[in-house]
Coordinates of C-alpha atoms and ligand atoms in Angstrom, one line a residue:
X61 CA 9.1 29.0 4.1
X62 CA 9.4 24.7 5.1
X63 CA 12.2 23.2 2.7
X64 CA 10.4 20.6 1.2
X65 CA 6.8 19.8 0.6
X66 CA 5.5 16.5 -0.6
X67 CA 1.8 16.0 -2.0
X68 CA 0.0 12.8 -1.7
X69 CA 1.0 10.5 1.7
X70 CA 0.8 7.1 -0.2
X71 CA 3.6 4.7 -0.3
X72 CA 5.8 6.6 -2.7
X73 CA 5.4 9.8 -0.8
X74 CA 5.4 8.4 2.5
X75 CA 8.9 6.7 1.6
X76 CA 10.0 10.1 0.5
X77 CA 9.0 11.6 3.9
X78 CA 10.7 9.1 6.0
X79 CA 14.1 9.3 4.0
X80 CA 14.1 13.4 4.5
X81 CA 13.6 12.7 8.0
X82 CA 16.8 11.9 8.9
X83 CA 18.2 15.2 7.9
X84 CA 17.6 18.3 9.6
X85 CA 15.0 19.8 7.0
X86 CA 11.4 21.3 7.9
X87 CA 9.0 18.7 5.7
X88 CA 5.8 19.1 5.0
X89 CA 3.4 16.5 3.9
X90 CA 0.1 17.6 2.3
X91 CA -2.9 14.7 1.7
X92 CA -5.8 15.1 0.1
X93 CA -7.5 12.5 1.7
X94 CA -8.3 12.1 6.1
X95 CA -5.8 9.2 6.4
X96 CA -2.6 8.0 5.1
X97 CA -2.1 5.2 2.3
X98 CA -5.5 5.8 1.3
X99 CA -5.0 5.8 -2.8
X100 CA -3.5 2.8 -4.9
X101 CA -1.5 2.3 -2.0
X102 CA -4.3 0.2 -0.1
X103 CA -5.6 -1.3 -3.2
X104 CA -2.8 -3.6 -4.7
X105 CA -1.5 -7.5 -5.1
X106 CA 1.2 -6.4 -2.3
X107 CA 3.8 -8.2 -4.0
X108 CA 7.2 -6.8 -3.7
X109 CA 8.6 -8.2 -6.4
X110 CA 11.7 -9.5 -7.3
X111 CA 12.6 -7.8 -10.6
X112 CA 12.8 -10.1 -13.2
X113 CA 10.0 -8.0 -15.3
X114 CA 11.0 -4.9 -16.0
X115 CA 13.7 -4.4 -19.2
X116 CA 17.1 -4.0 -18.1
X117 CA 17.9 -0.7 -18.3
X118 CA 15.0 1.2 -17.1
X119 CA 14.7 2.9 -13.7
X120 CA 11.8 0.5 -13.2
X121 CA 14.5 -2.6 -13.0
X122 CA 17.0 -1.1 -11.1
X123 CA 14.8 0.2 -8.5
X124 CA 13.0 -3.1 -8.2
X125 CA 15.9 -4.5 -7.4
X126 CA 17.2 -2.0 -4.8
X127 CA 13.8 -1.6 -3.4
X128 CA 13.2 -5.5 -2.7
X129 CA 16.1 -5.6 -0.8
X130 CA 15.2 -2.1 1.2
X131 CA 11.4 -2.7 1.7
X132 CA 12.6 -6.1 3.6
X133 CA 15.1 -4.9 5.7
X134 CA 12.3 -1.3 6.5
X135 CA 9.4 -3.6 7.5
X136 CA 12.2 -6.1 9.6
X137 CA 13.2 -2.8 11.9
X138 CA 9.8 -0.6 11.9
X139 CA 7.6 -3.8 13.0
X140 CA 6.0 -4.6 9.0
X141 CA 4.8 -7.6 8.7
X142 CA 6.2 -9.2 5.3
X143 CA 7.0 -12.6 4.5
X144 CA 9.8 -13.8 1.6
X145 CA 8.0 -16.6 -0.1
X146 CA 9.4 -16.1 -3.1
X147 CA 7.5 -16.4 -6.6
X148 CA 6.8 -18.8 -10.0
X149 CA 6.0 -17.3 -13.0
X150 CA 4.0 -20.5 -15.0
X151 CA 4.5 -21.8 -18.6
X152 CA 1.7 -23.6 -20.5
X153 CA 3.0 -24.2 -23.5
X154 CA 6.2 -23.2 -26.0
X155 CA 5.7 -19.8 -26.5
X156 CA 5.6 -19.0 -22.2
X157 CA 8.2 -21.4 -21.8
X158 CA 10.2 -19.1 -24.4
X159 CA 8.9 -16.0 -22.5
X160 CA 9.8 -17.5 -19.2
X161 CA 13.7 -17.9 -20.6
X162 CA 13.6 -14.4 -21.3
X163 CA 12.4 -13.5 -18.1
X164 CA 15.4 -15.2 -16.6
X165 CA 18.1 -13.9 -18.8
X166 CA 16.4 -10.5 -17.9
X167 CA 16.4 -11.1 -14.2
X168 CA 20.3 -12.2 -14.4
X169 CA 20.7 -8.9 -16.3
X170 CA 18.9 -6.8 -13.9
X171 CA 21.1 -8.6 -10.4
X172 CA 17.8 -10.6 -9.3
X173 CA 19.3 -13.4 -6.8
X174 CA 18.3 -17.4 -6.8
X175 CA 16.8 -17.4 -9.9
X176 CA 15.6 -20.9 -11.3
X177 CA 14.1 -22.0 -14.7
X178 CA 12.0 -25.6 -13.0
X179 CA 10.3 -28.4 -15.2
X180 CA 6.8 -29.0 -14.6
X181 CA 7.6 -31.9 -12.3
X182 CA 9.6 -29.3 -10.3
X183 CA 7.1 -26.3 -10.2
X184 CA 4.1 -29.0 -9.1
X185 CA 6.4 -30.9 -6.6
X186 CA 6.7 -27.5 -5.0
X187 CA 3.0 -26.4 -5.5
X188 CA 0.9 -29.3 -6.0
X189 CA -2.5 -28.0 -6.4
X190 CA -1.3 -26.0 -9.3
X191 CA -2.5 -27.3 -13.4
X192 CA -1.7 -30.1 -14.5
X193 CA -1.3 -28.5 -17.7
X194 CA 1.8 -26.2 -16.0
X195 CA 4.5 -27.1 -18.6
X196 CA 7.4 -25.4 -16.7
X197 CA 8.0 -22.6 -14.4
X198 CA 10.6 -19.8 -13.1
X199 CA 11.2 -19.2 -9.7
X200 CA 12.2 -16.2 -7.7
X201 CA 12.9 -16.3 -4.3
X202 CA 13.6 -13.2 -3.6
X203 CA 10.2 -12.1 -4.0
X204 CA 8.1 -11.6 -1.0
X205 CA 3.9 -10.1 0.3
X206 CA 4.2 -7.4 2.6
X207 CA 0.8 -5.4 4.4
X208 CA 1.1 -2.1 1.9
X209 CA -0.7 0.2 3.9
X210 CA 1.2 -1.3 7.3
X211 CA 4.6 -0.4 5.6
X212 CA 3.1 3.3 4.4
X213 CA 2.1 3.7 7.5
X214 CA 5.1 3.0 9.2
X215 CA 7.1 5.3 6.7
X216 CA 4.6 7.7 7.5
X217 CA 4.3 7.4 11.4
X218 CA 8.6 7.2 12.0
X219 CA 8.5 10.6 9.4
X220 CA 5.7 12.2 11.7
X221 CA 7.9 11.4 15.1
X222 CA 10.7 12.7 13.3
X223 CA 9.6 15.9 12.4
X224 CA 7.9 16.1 9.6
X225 CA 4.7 17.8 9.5
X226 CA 1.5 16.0 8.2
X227 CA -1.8 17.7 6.9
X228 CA -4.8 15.3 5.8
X229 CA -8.0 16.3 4.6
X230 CA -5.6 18.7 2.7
X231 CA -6.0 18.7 -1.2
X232 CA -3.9 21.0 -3.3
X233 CA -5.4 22.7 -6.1
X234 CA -3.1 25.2 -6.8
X235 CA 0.6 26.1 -6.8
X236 CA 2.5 29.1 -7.6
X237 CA 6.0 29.8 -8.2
X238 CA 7.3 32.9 -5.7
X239 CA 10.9 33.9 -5.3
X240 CA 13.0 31.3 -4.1
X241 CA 10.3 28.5 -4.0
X242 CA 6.7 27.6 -4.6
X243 CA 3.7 28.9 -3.0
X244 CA 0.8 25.9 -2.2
X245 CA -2.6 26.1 -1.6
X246 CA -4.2 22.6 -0.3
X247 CA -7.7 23.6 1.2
X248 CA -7.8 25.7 4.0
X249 CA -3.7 26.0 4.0
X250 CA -1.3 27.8 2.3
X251 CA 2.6 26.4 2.5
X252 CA 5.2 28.1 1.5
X253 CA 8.3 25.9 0.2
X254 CA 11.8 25.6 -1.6
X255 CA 10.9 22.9 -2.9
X256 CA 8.0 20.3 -4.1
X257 CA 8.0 16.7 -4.4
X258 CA 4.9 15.5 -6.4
X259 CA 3.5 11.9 -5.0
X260 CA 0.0 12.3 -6.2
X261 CA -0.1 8.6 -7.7
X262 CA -2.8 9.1 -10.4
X263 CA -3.1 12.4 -10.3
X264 CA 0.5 13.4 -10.5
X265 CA 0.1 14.4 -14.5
X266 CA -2.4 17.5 -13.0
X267 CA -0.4 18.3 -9.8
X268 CA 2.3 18.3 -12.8
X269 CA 0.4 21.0 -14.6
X270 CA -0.9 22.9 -11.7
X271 CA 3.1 24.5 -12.5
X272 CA 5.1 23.1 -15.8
X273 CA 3.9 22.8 -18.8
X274 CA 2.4 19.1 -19.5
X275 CA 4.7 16.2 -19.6
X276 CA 2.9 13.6 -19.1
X277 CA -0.6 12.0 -19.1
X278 CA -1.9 9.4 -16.8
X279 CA -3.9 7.0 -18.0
X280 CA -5.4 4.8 -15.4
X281 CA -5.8 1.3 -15.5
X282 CA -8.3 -0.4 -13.2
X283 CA -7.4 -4.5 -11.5
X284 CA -9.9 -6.2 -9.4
X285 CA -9.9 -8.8 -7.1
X286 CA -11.0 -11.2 -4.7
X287 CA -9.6 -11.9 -1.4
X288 CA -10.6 -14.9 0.0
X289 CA -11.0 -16.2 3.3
X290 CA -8.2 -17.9 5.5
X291 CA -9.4 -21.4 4.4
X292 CA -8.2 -20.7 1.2
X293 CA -4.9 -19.0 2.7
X294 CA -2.7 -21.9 2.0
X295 CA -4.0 -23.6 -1.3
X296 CA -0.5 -22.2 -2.8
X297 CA 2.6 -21.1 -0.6
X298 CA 4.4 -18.8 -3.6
X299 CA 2.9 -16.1 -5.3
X300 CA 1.8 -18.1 -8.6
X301 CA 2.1 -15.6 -11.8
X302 CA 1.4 -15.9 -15.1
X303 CA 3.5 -15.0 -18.0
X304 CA 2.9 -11.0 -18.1
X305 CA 1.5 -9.2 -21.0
X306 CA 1.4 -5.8 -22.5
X307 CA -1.2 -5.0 -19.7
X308 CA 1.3 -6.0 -16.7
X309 CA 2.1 -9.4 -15.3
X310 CA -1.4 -10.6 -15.6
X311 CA -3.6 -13.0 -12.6
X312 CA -2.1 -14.1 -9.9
X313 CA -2.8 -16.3 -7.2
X314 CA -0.8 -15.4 -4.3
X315 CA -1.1 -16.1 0.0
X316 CA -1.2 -12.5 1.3
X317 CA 0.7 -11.8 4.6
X318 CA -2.5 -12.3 6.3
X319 CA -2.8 -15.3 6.0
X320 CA -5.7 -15.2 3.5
X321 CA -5.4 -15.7 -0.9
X322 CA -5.7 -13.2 -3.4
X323 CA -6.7 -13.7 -6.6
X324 CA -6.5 -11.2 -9.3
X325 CA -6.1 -8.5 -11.3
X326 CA -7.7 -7.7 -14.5
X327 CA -6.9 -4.8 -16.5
X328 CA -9.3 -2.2 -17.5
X329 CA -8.7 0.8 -18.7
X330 CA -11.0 3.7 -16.8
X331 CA -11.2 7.6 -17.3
X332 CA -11.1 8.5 -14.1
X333 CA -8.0 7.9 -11.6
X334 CA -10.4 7.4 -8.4
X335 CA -12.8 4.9 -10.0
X336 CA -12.3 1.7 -7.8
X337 CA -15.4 0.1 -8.7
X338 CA -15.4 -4.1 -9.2
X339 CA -17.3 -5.0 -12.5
X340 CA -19.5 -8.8 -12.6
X341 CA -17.4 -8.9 -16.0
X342 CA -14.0 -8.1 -14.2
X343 CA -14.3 -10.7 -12.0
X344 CA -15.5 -13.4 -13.8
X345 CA -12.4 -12.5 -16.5
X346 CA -9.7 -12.7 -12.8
X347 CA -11.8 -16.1 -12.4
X348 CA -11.7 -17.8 -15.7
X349 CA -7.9 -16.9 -15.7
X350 CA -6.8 -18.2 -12.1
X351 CA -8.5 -21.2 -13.1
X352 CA -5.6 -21.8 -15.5
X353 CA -3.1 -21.8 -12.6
X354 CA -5.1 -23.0 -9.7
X355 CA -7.8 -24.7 -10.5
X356 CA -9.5 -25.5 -7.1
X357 CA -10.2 -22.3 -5.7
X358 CA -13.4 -22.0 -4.0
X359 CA -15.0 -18.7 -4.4
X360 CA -17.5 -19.3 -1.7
X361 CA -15.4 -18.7 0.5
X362 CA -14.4 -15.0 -1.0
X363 CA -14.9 -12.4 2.0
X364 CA -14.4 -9.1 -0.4
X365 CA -13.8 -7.9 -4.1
X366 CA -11.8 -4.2 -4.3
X367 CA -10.2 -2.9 -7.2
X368 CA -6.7 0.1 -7.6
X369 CA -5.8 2.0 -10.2
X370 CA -2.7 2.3 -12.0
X371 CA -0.6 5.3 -12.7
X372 CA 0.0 4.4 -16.2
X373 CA 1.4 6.9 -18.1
X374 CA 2.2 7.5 -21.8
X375 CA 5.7 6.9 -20.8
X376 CA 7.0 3.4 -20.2
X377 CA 9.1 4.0 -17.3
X378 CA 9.0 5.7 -13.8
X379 CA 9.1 9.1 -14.5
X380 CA 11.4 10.7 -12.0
X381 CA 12.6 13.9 -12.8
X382 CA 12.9 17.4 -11.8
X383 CA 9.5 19.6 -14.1
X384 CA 11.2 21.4 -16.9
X385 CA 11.3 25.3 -15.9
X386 CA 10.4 24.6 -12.2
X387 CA 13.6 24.0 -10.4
X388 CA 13.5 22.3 -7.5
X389 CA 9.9 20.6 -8.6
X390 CA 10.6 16.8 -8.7
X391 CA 8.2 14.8 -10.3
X392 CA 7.3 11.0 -9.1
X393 CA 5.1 10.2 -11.4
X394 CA 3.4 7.0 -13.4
X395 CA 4.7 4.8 -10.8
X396 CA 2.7 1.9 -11.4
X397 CA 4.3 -1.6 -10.0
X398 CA 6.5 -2.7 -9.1
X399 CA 6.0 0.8 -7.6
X400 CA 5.6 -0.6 -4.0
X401 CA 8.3 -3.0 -4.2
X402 CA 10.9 0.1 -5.6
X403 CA 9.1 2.7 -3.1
X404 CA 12.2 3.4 -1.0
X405 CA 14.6 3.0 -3.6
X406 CA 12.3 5.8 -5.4
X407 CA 12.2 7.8 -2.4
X408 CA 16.4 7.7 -2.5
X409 CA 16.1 8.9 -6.3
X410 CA 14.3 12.2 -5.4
X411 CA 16.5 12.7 -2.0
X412 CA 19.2 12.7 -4.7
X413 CA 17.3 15.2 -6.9
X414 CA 16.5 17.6 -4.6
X415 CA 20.6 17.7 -3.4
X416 CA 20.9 18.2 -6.8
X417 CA 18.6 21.0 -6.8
X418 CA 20.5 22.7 -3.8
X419 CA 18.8 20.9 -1.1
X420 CA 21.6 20.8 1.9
X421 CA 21.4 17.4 3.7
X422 CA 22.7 17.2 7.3
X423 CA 21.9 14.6 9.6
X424 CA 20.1 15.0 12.4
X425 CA 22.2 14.2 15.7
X426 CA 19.2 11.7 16.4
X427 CA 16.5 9.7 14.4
X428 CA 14.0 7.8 16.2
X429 CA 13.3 4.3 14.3
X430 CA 12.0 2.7 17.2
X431 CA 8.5 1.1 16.2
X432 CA 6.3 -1.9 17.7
X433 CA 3.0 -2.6 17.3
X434 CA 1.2 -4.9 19.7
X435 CA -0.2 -7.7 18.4
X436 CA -2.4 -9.3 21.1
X437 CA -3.4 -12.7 19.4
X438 CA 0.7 -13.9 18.6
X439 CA 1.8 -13.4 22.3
X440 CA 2.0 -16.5 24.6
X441 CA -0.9 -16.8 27.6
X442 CA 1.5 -15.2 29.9
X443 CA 2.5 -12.2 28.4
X444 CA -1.1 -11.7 27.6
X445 CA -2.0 -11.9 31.3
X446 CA 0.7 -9.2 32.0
X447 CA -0.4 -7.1 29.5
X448 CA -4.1 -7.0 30.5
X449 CA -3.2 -6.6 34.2
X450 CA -1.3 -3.6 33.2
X451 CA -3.9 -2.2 31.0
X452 CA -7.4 -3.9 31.3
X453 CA -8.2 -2.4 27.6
X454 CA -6.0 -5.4 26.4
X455 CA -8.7 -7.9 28.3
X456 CA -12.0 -6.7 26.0
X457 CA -11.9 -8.6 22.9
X458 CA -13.4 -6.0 19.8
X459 CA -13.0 -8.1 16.2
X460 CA -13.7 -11.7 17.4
X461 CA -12.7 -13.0 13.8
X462 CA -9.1 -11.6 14.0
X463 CA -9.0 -11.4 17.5
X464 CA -8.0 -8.0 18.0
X465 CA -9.1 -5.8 21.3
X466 CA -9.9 -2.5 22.5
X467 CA -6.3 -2.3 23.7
X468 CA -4.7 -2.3 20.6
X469 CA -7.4 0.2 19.2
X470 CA -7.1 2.1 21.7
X471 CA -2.7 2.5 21.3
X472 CA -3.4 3.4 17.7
X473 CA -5.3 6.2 18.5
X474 CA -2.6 7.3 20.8
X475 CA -0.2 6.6 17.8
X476 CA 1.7 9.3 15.9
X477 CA -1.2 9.5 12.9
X478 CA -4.8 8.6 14.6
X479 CA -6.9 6.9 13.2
X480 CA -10.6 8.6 12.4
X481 CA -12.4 6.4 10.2
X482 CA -13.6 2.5 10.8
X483 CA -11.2 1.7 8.0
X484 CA -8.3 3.8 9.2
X485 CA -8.5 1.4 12.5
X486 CA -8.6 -1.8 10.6
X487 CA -5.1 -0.7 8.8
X488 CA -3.6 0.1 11.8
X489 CA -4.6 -2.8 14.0
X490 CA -6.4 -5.4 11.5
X491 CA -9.9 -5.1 12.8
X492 CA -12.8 -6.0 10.4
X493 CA -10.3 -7.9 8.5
X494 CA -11.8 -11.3 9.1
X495 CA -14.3 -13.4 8.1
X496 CA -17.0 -11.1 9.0
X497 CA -15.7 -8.0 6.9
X498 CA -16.9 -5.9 10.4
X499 CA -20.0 -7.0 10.0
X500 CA -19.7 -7.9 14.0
X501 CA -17.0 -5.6 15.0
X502 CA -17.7 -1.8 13.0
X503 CA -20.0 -0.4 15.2
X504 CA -18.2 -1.6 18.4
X505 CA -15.0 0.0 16.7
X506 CA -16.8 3.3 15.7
X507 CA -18.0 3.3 19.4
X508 CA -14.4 3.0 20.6
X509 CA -12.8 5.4 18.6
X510 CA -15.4 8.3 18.9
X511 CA -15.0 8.1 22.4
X512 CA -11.3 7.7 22.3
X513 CA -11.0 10.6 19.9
X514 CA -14.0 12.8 22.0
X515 CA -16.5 13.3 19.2
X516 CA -19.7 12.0 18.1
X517 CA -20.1 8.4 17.1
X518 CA -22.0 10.1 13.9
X519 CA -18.7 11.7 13.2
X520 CA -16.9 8.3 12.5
X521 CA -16.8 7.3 8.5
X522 CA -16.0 4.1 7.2
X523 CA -13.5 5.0 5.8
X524 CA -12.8 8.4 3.7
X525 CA -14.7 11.5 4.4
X526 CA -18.4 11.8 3.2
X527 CA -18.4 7.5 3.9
X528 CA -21.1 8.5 6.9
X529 CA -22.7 5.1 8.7
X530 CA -25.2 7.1 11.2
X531 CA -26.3 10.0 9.7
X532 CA -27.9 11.9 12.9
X533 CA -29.0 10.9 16.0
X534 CA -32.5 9.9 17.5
X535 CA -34.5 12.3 19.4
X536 CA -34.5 9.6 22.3
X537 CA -30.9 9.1 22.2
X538 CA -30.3 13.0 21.8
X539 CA -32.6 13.4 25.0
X540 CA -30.9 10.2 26.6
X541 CA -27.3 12.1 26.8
X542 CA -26.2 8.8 25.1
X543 CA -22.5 9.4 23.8
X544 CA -21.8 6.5 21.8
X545 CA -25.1 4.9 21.3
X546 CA -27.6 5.4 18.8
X547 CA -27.8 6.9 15.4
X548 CA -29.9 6.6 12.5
Ligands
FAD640 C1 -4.0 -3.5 -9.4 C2 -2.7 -3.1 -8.9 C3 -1.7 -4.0 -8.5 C4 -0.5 -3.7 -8.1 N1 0.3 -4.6 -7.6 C5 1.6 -4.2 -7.1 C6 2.4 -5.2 -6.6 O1 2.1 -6.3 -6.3 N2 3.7 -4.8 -6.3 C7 4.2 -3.6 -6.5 O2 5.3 -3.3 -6.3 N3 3.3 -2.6 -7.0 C8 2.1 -2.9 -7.3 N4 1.2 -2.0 -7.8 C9 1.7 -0.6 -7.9 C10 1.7 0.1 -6.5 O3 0.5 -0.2 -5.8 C11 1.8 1.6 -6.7 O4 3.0 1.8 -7.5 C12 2.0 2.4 -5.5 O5 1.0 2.1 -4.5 C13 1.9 3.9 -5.8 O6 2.0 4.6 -4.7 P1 1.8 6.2 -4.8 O7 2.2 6.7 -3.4 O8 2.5 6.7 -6.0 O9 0.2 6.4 -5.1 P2 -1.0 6.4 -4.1 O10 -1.0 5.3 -3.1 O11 -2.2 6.5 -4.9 O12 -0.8 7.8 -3.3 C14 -1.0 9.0 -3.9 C15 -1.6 9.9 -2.8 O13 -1.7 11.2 -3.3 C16 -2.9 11.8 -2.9 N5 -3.3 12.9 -3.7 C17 -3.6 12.8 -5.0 N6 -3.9 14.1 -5.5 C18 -3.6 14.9 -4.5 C19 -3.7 16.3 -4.3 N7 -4.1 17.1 -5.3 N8 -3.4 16.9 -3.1 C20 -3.0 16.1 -2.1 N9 -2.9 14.7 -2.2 C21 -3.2 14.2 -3.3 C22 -3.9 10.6 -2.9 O14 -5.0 10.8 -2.1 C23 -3.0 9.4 -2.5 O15 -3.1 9.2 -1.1 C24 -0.1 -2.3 -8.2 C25 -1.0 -1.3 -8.6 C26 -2.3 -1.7 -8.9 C27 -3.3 -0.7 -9.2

């Protein structure tokens, strides 16, 4: 029997694995899906906000708080790229410039740092292709973007080299209380545990139910969005709110890490928890209401639309709790944002719940933290030279848009999670994330990493399983021996 078992490897339950991984505890870590980060996670503004928003009081404000402080100082030492740009909620007349007052006095309340009501000549000396029609703004520098799936992947990876034992492609249907724990089936495997920590984002309500009686119901909420391309990138250099509403903090226009600008989301309530389709009504809605903020965005140069869903819950807060009647069976559940700004600060919540629950926490005599990612395009000509004299791999140029090579593609799949989809590459090392979308690069990638990984090229999904590209091979190309080539 493993001491702890967490369901669902996105952000939250990443964050969780990589703060039990300091103490000497066997961990497990169950995903339903064949990569990490794969849920909401992925799909997201990837703000990490500075906590002005939520009422003082709640968990939600406190753990903003903490966590924008933590994720910073995470993604500094594990190599996360993240930026502190900071944020401006806009005003547009006297009823947002009343809201934006309250936002402040909340902020104060909940121990934001730096905040600043500006005048309009202010908020458009500092962003001068906002509206004209911009009556007054607050500003928060403490807020800052971060790559979501780079930092859940990070959490994830540094949990995996210390110990903890990850299973994708590893959906639990069913759990079972046995003496002295919880007995879990998740596919093919069944894990024995003391205890459970439940991190299935939307679906935490039914892993709830799978062994308490009901507590809680999720009820998702879709956003969509455009990301545009790098010509865009620097129209604004804050993340550019509105004044939220009772469907969340409304559109934004925000640079993301990248380098490029996102623009959305809407909010659409949707019956099921994995519907991430984007709607022609959705987007035109994220449109008209940018326009309000920015008004020059040009949408021709949009590269993708995506869309995540929200765990919202019929409670207002995080719900963080241990499941009535099932001791040792902590609940992270309707963590909708600021959920990836508050993700370690979460993660420190249910460390203290499962102490509470008898959980004994020693630390390990060593923790390895050491993580670097090579990032080919951002060193100088001569360390490039070294590095491809060294290892030729680094020479061969894959995604020309991003410029990211066979090297680096190569390291991730030598990495501490592999990657086995296109998609799962292109979140490790930022192929396909350019102009082109993959549309030059996929096939060279799916090439790469079949032969990297030793299987057929067929056997390489976009992204999750069952997102097949080649569907079988030619007769020619069967009778060819060809290893990577052809498919249909
Ligand atoms: C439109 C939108 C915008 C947002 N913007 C921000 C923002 O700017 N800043 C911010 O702080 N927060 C933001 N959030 C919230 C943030 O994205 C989430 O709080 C966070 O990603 C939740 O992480 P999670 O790990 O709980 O969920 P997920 O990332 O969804 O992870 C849950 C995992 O559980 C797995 N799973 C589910 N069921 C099972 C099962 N039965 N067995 C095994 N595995 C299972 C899933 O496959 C998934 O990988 C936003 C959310 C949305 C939708």
């Amino acid at each position: 029997m493993v001491d702890v078992t967490i369901i669902g490897c996105g952000v939250i339950g990443a964050a969780t694995a990589f703060a039990l991984a300091r103490y000497d505890l066997s961990v497990v870590l169950l995903e339903r899906e064949n990569d990490v980060a794969d849920g909401t996670t992925k799909a997201n503004s990837a703000i990490i906000h500075a906590g002005y928003d939520p009422e003082p009081g709640t968990l939600m404000a406190r753990l903003n708080v903490e966590g924008n402080r933590m994720v910073k100082e995470l993604a500094r030492r594990l190599d996360v790229p993240c930026k502190e740009i900071g944020s401006m909620v806009l005003a547009f007349d006297e009823g947002d410039l009343g809201t934006i007052r309250t936002l402040y006095d909340r902020g104060v309340q909940n121990g934001v740092p730096g905040l600043r009501l500006l005048s309009a000549e202010e908020a458009l000396a500092l962003e001068p292709n906002l509206s004209r029609e911009v009556k007054g703004a607050l500003l928060a520098p403490s807020a800052a973007v971060i790559s979501p799936w780079e930092f859940c992947l990070a959490l994830a990876e540094t949990a995996v080299k210390n110990g903890v034992q990850l299973f994708l492609n590893s959906p639990v249907t069913a759990i079972e209380r046995i003496e002295g724990g919880y007995r879990i089936t998740a596919g093919e495997r069944v894990v024995e545990s003391r205890m459970v920590v439940n991190a299935a984002g939307v679906h935490a309500d039914r892993v709830h139910d799978m062994v308490a009686p009901h507590a809680f119901t999720t009820h998702p909420s879709r956003g969509e969005y455009y990301l545009m391309d790098k010509s865009q990138g620097a129209l604004v250099g804050h993340v550019i709110f509105q004044c939220p509403n009772a469907d969340g903090k409304g559109v934004l226009v925000s640079p993301t890490v990248h380098g490029n600008l996102i623009v959305g989301p809407n909010a659409e309530p949707v019956d099921d928890g994995d519907d991430v389709a984007v709607t022609a009504g959705g987007l035109a809605f994220v449109k008209r209401q940018a326009a309000r903020s920015v008004p020059d965005i040009n949408y021709r140069e949009s590269i993708r639309n995506f869309s995540g869903v929200r765990a919202v819950t019929d409670r207002p807060d995080f719900i963080i709790e241990e499941a009535a009647g099932a001791p040792g069976f902590i609940d992270l559940g309707g963590i909708k944002s600021p959920g990836l700004s508050s993700a370690p600060a979460i993660a420190a919540e249910a460390v203290k719940l499962l102490a509470r629950a008898g959980l004994a926490l020693n630390e390990k005599p060593a923790f390895d933290e050491q993580r670097r990612r090579v990032r080919f395009k951002e060193l100088s000509s001569r360390e490039k030279a070294a590095l491809i004299e060294k290892e030729p791999a680094y020479g061969r140029v894959i995604c020309r848009c991003e410029t990211i090579t066979e090297g680096e593609i190569l390291a991730a799949v030598r990495g501490p999670i592999p990657p086995v989809s296109i998609d799962g590459v292109k979140r490790r090392c930022g192929s396909g994330m350019g102009r082109c979308q993959g549309g030059f690069c996929g096939p060279r990638v799916q090439e790469i990493l079949a032969r990297a990984l030793g299987v057929d090229q067929c056997e390489i999904p976009q992204d999750t399983a069952g997102s097949r590209i080649l569907t079988g091979r030619t007769k020619q190309s069967a009778d060819n021996g060809e290893k990577g080539g052809a498919g249909v």
